[in-house]
Coordinates of C-alpha atoms in Angstrom, one line a residue:
Chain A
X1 CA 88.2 117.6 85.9
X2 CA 89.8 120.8 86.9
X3 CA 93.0 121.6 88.5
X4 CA 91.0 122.2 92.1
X5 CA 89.9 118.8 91.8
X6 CA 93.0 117.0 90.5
X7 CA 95.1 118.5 92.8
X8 CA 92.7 117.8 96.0
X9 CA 92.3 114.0 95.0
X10 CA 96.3 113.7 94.4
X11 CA 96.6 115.1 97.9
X12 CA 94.3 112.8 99.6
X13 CA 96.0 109.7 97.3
X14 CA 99.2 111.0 98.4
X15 CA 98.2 111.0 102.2
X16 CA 97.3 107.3 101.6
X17 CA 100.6 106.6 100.0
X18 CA 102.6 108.5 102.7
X19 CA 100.3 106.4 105.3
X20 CA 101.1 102.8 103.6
X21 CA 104.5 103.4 103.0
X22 CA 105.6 104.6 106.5
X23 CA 103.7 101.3 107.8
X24 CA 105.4 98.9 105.6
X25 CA 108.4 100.8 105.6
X26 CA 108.6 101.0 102.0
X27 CA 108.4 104.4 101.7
X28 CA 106.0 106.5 99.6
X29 CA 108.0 106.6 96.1
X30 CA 106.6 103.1 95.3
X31 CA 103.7 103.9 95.2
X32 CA 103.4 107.8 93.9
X33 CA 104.6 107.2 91.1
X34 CA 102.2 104.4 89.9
X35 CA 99.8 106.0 91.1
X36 CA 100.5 109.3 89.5
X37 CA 101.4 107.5 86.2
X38 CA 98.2 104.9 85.9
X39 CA 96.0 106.1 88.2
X40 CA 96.1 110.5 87.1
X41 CA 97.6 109.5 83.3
X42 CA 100.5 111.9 84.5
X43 CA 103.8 111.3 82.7
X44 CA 105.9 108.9 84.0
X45 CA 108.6 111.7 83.9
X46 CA 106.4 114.2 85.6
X47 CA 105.7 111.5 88.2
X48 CA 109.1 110.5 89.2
X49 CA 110.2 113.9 89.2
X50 CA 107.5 114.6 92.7
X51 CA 108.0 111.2 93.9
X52 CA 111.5 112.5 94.5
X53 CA 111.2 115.5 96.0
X54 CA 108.3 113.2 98.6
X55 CA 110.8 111.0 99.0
X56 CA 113.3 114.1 100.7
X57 CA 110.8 115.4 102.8
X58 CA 109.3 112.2 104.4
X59 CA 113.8 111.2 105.3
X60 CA 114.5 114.7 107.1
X61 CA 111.3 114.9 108.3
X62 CA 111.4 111.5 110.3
X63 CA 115.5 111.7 110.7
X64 CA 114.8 113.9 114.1
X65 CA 112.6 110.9 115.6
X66 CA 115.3 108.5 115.2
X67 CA 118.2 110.0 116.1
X68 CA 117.1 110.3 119.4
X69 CA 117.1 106.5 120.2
X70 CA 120.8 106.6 119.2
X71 CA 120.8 104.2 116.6
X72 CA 122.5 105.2 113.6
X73 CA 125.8 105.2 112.7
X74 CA 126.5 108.3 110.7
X75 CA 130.4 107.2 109.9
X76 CA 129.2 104.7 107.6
X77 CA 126.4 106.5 106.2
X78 CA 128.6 109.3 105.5
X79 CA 131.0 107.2 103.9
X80 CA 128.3 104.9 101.7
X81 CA 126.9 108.8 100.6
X82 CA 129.8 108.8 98.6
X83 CA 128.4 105.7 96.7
X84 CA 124.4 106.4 97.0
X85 CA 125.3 109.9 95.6
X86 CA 127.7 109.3 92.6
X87 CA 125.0 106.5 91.7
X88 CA 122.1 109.0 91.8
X89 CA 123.7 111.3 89.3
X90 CA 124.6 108.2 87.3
X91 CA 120.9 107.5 87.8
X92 CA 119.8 110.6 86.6
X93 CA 121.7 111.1 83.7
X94 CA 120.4 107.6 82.6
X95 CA 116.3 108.7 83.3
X96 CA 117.1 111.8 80.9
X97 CA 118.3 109.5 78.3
X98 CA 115.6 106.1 78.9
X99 CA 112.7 106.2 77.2
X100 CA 109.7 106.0 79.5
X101 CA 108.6 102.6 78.2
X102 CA 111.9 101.3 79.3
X103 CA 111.6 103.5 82.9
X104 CA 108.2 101.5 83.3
X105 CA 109.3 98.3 83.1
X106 CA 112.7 98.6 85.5
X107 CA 109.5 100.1 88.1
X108 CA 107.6 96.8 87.3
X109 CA 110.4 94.6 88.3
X110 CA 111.2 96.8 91.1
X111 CA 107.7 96.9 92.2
X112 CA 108.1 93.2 92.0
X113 CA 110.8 93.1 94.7
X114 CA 109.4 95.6 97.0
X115 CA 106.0 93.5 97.1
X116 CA 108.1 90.1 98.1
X117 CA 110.3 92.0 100.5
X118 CA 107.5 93.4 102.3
X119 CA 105.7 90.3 103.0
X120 CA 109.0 88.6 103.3
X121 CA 111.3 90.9 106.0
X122 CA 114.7 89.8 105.6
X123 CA 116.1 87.6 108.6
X124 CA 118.8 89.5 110.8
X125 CA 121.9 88.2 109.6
X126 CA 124.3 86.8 112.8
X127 CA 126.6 89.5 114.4
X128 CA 130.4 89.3 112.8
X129 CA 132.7 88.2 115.8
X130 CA 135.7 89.7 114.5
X131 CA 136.8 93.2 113.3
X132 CA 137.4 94.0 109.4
X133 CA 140.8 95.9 108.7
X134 CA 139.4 98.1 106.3
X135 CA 136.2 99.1 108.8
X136 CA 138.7 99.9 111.6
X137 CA 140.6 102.2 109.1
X138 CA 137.4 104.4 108.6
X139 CA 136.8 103.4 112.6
X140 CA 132.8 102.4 111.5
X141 CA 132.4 99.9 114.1
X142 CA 130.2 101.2 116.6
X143 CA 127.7 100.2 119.3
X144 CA 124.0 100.8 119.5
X145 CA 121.0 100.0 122.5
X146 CA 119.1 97.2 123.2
X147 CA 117.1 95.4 125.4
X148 CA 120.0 93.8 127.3
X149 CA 122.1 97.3 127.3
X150 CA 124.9 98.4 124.9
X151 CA 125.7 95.9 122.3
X152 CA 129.0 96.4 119.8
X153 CA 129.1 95.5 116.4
X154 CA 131.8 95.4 113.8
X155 CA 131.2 96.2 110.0
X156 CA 132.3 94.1 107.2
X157 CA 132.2 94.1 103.5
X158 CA 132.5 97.4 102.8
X159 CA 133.9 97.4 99.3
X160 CA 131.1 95.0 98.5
X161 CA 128.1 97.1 100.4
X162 CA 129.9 100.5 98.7
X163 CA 128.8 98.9 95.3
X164 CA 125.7 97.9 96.5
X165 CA 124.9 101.6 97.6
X166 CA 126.0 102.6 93.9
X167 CA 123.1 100.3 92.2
X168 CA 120.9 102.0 95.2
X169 CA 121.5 105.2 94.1
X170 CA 121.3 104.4 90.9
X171 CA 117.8 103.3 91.0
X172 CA 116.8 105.9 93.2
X173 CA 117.9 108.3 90.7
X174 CA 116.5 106.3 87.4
X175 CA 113.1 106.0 89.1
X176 CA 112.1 108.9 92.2
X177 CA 112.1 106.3 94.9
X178 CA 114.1 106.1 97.9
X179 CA 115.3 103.1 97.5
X180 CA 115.6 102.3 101.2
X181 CA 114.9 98.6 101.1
X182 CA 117.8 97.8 98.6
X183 CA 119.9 100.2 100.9
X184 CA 119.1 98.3 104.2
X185 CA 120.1 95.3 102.2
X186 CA 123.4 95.9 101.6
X187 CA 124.2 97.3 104.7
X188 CA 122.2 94.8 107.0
X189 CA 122.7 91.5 104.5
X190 CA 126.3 92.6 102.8
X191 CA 127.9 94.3 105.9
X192 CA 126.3 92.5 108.7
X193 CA 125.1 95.8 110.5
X194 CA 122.3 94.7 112.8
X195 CA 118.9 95.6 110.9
X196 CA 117.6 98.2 113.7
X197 CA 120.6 100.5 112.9
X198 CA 120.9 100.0 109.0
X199 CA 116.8 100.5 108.6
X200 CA 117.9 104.0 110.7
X201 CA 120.8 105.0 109.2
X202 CA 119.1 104.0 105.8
X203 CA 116.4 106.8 106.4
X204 CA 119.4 109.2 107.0
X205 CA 120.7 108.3 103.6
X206 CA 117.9 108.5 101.7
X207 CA 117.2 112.6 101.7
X208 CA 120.8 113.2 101.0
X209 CA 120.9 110.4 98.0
X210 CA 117.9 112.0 96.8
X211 CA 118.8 116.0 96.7
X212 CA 121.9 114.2 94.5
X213 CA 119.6 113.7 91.8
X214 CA 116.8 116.4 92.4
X215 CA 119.4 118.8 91.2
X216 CA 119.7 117.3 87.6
X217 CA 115.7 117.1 87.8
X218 CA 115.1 120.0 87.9
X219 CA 117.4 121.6 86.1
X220 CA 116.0 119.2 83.3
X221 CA 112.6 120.3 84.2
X222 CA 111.7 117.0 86.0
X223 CA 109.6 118.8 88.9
X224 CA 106.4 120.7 88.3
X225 CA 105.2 123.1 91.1
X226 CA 101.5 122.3 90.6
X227 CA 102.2 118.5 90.7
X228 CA 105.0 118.6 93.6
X229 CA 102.7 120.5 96.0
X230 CA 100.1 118.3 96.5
X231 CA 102.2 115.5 96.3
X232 CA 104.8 116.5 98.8
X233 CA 101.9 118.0 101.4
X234 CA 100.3 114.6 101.1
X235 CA 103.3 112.2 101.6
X236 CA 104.4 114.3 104.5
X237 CA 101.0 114.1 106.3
X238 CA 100.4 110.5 105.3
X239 CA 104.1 109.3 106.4
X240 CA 103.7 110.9 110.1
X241 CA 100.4 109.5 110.3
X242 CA 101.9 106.6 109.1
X243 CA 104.8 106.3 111.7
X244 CA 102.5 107.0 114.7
X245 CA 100.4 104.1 113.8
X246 CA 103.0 102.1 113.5
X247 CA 104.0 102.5 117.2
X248 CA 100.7 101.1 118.5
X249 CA 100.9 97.9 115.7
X250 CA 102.5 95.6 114.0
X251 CA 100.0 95.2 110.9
X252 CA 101.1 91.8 109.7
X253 CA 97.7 91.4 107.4
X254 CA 97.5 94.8 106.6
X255 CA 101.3 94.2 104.6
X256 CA 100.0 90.9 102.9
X257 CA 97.4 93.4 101.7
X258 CA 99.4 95.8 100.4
X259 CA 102.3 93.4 98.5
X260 CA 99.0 92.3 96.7
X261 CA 98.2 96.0 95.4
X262 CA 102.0 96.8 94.5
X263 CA 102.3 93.2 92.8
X264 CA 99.1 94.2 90.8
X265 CA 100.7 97.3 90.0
X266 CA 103.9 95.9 88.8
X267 CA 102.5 94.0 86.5
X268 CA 100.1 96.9 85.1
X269 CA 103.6 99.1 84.9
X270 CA 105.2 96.2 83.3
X271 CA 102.1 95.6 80.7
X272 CA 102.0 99.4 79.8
X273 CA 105.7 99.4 79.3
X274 CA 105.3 97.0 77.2
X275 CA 102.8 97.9 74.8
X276 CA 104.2 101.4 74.8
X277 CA 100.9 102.7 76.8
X278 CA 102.5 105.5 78.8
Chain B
X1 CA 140.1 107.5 129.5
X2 CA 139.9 108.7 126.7
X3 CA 139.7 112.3 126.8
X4 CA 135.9 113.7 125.9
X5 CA 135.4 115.6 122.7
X6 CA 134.0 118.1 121.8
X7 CA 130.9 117.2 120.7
X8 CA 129.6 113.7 120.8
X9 CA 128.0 111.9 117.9
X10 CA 124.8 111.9 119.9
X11 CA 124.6 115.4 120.3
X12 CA 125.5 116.2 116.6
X13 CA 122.8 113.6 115.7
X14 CA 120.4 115.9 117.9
X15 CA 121.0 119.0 116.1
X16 CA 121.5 117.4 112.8
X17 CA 117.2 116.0 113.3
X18 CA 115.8 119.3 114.5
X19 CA 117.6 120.8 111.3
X20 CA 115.9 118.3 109.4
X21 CA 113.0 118.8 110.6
X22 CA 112.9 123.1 111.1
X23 CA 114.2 122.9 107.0
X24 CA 111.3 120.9 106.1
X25 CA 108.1 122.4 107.9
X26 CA 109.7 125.8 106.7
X27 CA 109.8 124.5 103.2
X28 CA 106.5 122.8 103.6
X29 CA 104.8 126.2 104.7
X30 CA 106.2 127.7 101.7
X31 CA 105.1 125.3 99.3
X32 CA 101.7 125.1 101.3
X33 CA 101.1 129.2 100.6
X34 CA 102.7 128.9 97.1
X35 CA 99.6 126.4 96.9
X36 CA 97.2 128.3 97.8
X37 CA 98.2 130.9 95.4
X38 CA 98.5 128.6 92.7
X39 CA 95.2 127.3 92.9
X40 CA 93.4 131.0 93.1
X41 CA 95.5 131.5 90.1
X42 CA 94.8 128.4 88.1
X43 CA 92.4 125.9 90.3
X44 CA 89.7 126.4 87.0
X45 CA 92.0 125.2 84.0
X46 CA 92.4 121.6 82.9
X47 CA 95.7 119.8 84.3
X48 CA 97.5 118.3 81.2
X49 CA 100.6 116.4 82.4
X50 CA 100.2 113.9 79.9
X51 CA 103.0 114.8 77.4
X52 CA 106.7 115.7 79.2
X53 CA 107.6 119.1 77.7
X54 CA 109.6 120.0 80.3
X55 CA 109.0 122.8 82.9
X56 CA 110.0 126.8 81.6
X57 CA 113.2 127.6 82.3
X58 CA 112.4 129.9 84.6
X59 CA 111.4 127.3 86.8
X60 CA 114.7 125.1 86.0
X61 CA 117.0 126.9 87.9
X62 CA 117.8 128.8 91.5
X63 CA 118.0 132.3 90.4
X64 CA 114.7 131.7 87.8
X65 CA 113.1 130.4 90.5
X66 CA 114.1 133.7 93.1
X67 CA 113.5 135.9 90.5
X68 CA 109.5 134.4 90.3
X69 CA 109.0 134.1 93.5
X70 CA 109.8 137.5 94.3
X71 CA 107.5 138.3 91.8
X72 CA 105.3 136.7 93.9
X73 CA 104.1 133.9 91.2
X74 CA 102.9 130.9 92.8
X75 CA 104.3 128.7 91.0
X76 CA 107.8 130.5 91.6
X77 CA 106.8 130.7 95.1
X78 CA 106.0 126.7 94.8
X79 CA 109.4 125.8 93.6
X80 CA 111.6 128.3 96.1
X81 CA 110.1 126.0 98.9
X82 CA 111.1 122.9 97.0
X83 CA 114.6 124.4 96.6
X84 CA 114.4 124.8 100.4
X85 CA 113.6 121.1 100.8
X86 CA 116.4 119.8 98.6
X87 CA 118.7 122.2 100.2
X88 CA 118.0 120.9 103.6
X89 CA 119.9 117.2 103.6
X90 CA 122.2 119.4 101.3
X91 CA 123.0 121.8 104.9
X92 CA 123.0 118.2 106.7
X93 CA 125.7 117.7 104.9
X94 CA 127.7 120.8 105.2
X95 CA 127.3 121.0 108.9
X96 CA 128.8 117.3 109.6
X97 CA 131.9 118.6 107.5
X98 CA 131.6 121.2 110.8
X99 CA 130.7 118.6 113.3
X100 CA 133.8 116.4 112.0
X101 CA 136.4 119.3 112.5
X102 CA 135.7 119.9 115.7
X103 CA 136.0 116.5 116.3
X104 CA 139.3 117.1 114.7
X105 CA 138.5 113.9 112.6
X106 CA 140.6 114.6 109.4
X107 CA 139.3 111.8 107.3
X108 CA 135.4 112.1 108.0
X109 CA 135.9 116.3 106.8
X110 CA 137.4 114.9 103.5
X111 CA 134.9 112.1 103.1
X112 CA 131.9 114.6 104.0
X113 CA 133.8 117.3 101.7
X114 CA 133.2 114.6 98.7
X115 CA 129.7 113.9 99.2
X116 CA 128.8 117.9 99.6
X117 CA 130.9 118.5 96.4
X118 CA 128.7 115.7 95.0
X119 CA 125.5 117.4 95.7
X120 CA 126.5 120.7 94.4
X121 CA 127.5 119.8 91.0
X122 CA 123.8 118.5 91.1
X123 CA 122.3 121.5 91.9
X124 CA 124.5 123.9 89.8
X125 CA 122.2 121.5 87.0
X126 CA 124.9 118.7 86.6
X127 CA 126.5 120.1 83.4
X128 CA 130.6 118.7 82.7

């Protein structure tokens, strides 16, 4: 196979990624990089190292559709930066000095989670009916639309959710991906913002988490030009695509589906880890 | 009432998405004609990503990376537009630390000072 070919094939693969991961909101990291590392034989280094630099274009890229609807709440998602950040150097440092056997096998069990959580969306957690000191200290209780007009909400947790948004970055960092799902956790499960603007302020986070850790990846030589391009192109494409369909359904079967392919895949990372085959 | 600032959240939102989204189709054109290059150049040979080596270290760093792209080398060309993209939630950044002043919010411009001091020691390649 020639570089024409390999590079046309990871574009269309990366399209599909983009496409799948927009619909079941798990982004496209999850996927690229299993797909890059069993399905191209690419380096699991090499592979994280473009999953990454996906994973900033598809969060600015779509950060302009949401902002408009008024959702997030860019107090606290400055203010958990500092944590998603300082974890995604941690992270970063740590994937420079992890084996790739070991790398594999943390994707495996994450892959694990991602495929439960997508078939399984967490259950909104009930509104706090009283204000947290420390939240009206950094004044993050805020307001967002819905169907029955303005609602108000009051944050909680937030040394709890800040250490949370460390291990996010962290594994962001350690593996490529965004990392959104474990983000929306802490923030919707952990600080009992409603789901609608932590899934929205968790897509603001993401691009700037992941820049924290590009940096180190490239200046360790992480990200290859001829791997990145098609990679990025095809995420980008696949994502809008992606997000447009998504508007006209809710594809229930289609994410049963796909936690069966990402389940399979965890346990083929998890296998190869293993037995050293990467 | 309260009086109105300056600029409301909603508004910096608004410009904060559309310079999201200028930095990456920008970055995405670049990387799209670095592509096209790249595959003139190279779209024969066999792609052998199998063993990390590491990329050159031209290609490692910001002023590598201007100097082959000027050059006009596609890969170079390639990785200025990925720069681009990882410098665009990077200006995010800086510009809430501008949206913040002239809010005259004290504490967000320190907290948004951290984060963007954060991401630079990244991209100046993270050495203590």
């Amino acid at each position: 196979m020639d570089n024409l070919l390999f590079t046309l094939l990871l574009w269309l693969g990366s399209v599909a990624a983009g496409f799948f991961g927009a619909l079941t909101g798990l982004g496209g990291g999850v996927i690229i990089v299993p797909l890059l590392a069993l399905g191209f034989g690419v380096n699991i280094r090499y592979a994280i190292g473009a999953s990454l630099v996906s994973v900033i274009a598809t969060s600015s890229g779509a950060a302009s559709a949401y902002v408009k609807e008024g959702y997030s709440n860019i107090r606290i998602g400055m203010f958990l930066e500092i944590a998603t950040t300082l974890g995604a150097l941690f992270g970063a440092f740590l994937a420079t000095m992890t084996p790739t056997s070991t790398i594999a096998i943390v994707f495996g069990i994450i892959l694990i989670y991602s495929s439960i959580v997508s078939v399984r969306p967490p259950h909104p957690t009930p509104a706090a009916a009283h204000p947290d000191k420390l939240a009206g200290l950094l004044r993050v209780d805020s307001s967002y639309p819905t169907g029955e007009g303005i609602r108000n909400y009051y944050v909680h947790s937030i040394p709890g959710g800040f250490v949370m948004m460390f291990g996010a970055g962290t594994i962001s960092g350690l593996l490529g991906i965004g990392s959104g799902v474990m983000k929306v956790l802490a923030m919707d499960r952990a600080m009992r913002i409603p789901f609608k603007v932590s899934t929205t302020t968790s897509n603001f986070m993401i691009g700037v988490t992941a820049a924290a850790s590009a940096g180190i990846y490239l200046n360790r030589g992480y990200i290859d030009p001829g791997l990145a391009m098609p990679v990025m192109l095809g995420v980008l494409v696949g994502s809008f695509a992606g997000s447009m369909a998504l508007i006209k359904a809710r594809p229930a079967s289609l994410r049963k589906v796909f936690s069966v392919i990402i389940l399979l895949l965890a346990v083929e990372m998890i296998y190869r880890g293993i037995t050293g085959k990467l | 009432m309260p009086k109105k600032p300056a600029l409301t959240d909603k508004q910096i939102e608004v410009v904060i998405g559309n310079l999201l989204r200028a930095g990456v189709l920008a970055a995405a054109v670049i990387v799209l004609a670095g592509g096209v290059f790249y595959l003139a150049h190279y779209g024969a040979q066999r792609p052998n990503y199998k063993v990390f080596s590491g990329e050159p270290a031209d290609l490692r760093d910001i002023s590598g990376i201007a100097r082959d792209a000027l050059a006009m080398h596609s890969r170079g060309v390639i990785q200025l537009g990925l720069i681009l993209l990882i410098a665009t939630p990077v200006s995010r950044v800086a510009f809430s630390i501008a949206a913040f002043a002239a809010q005259r919010d004290r504490l967000y411009v320190a907290l948004t000072i951290i984060v963007l001091s954060i991401l630079v020691f990244s991209l100046a390649g993270g050495h203590f």
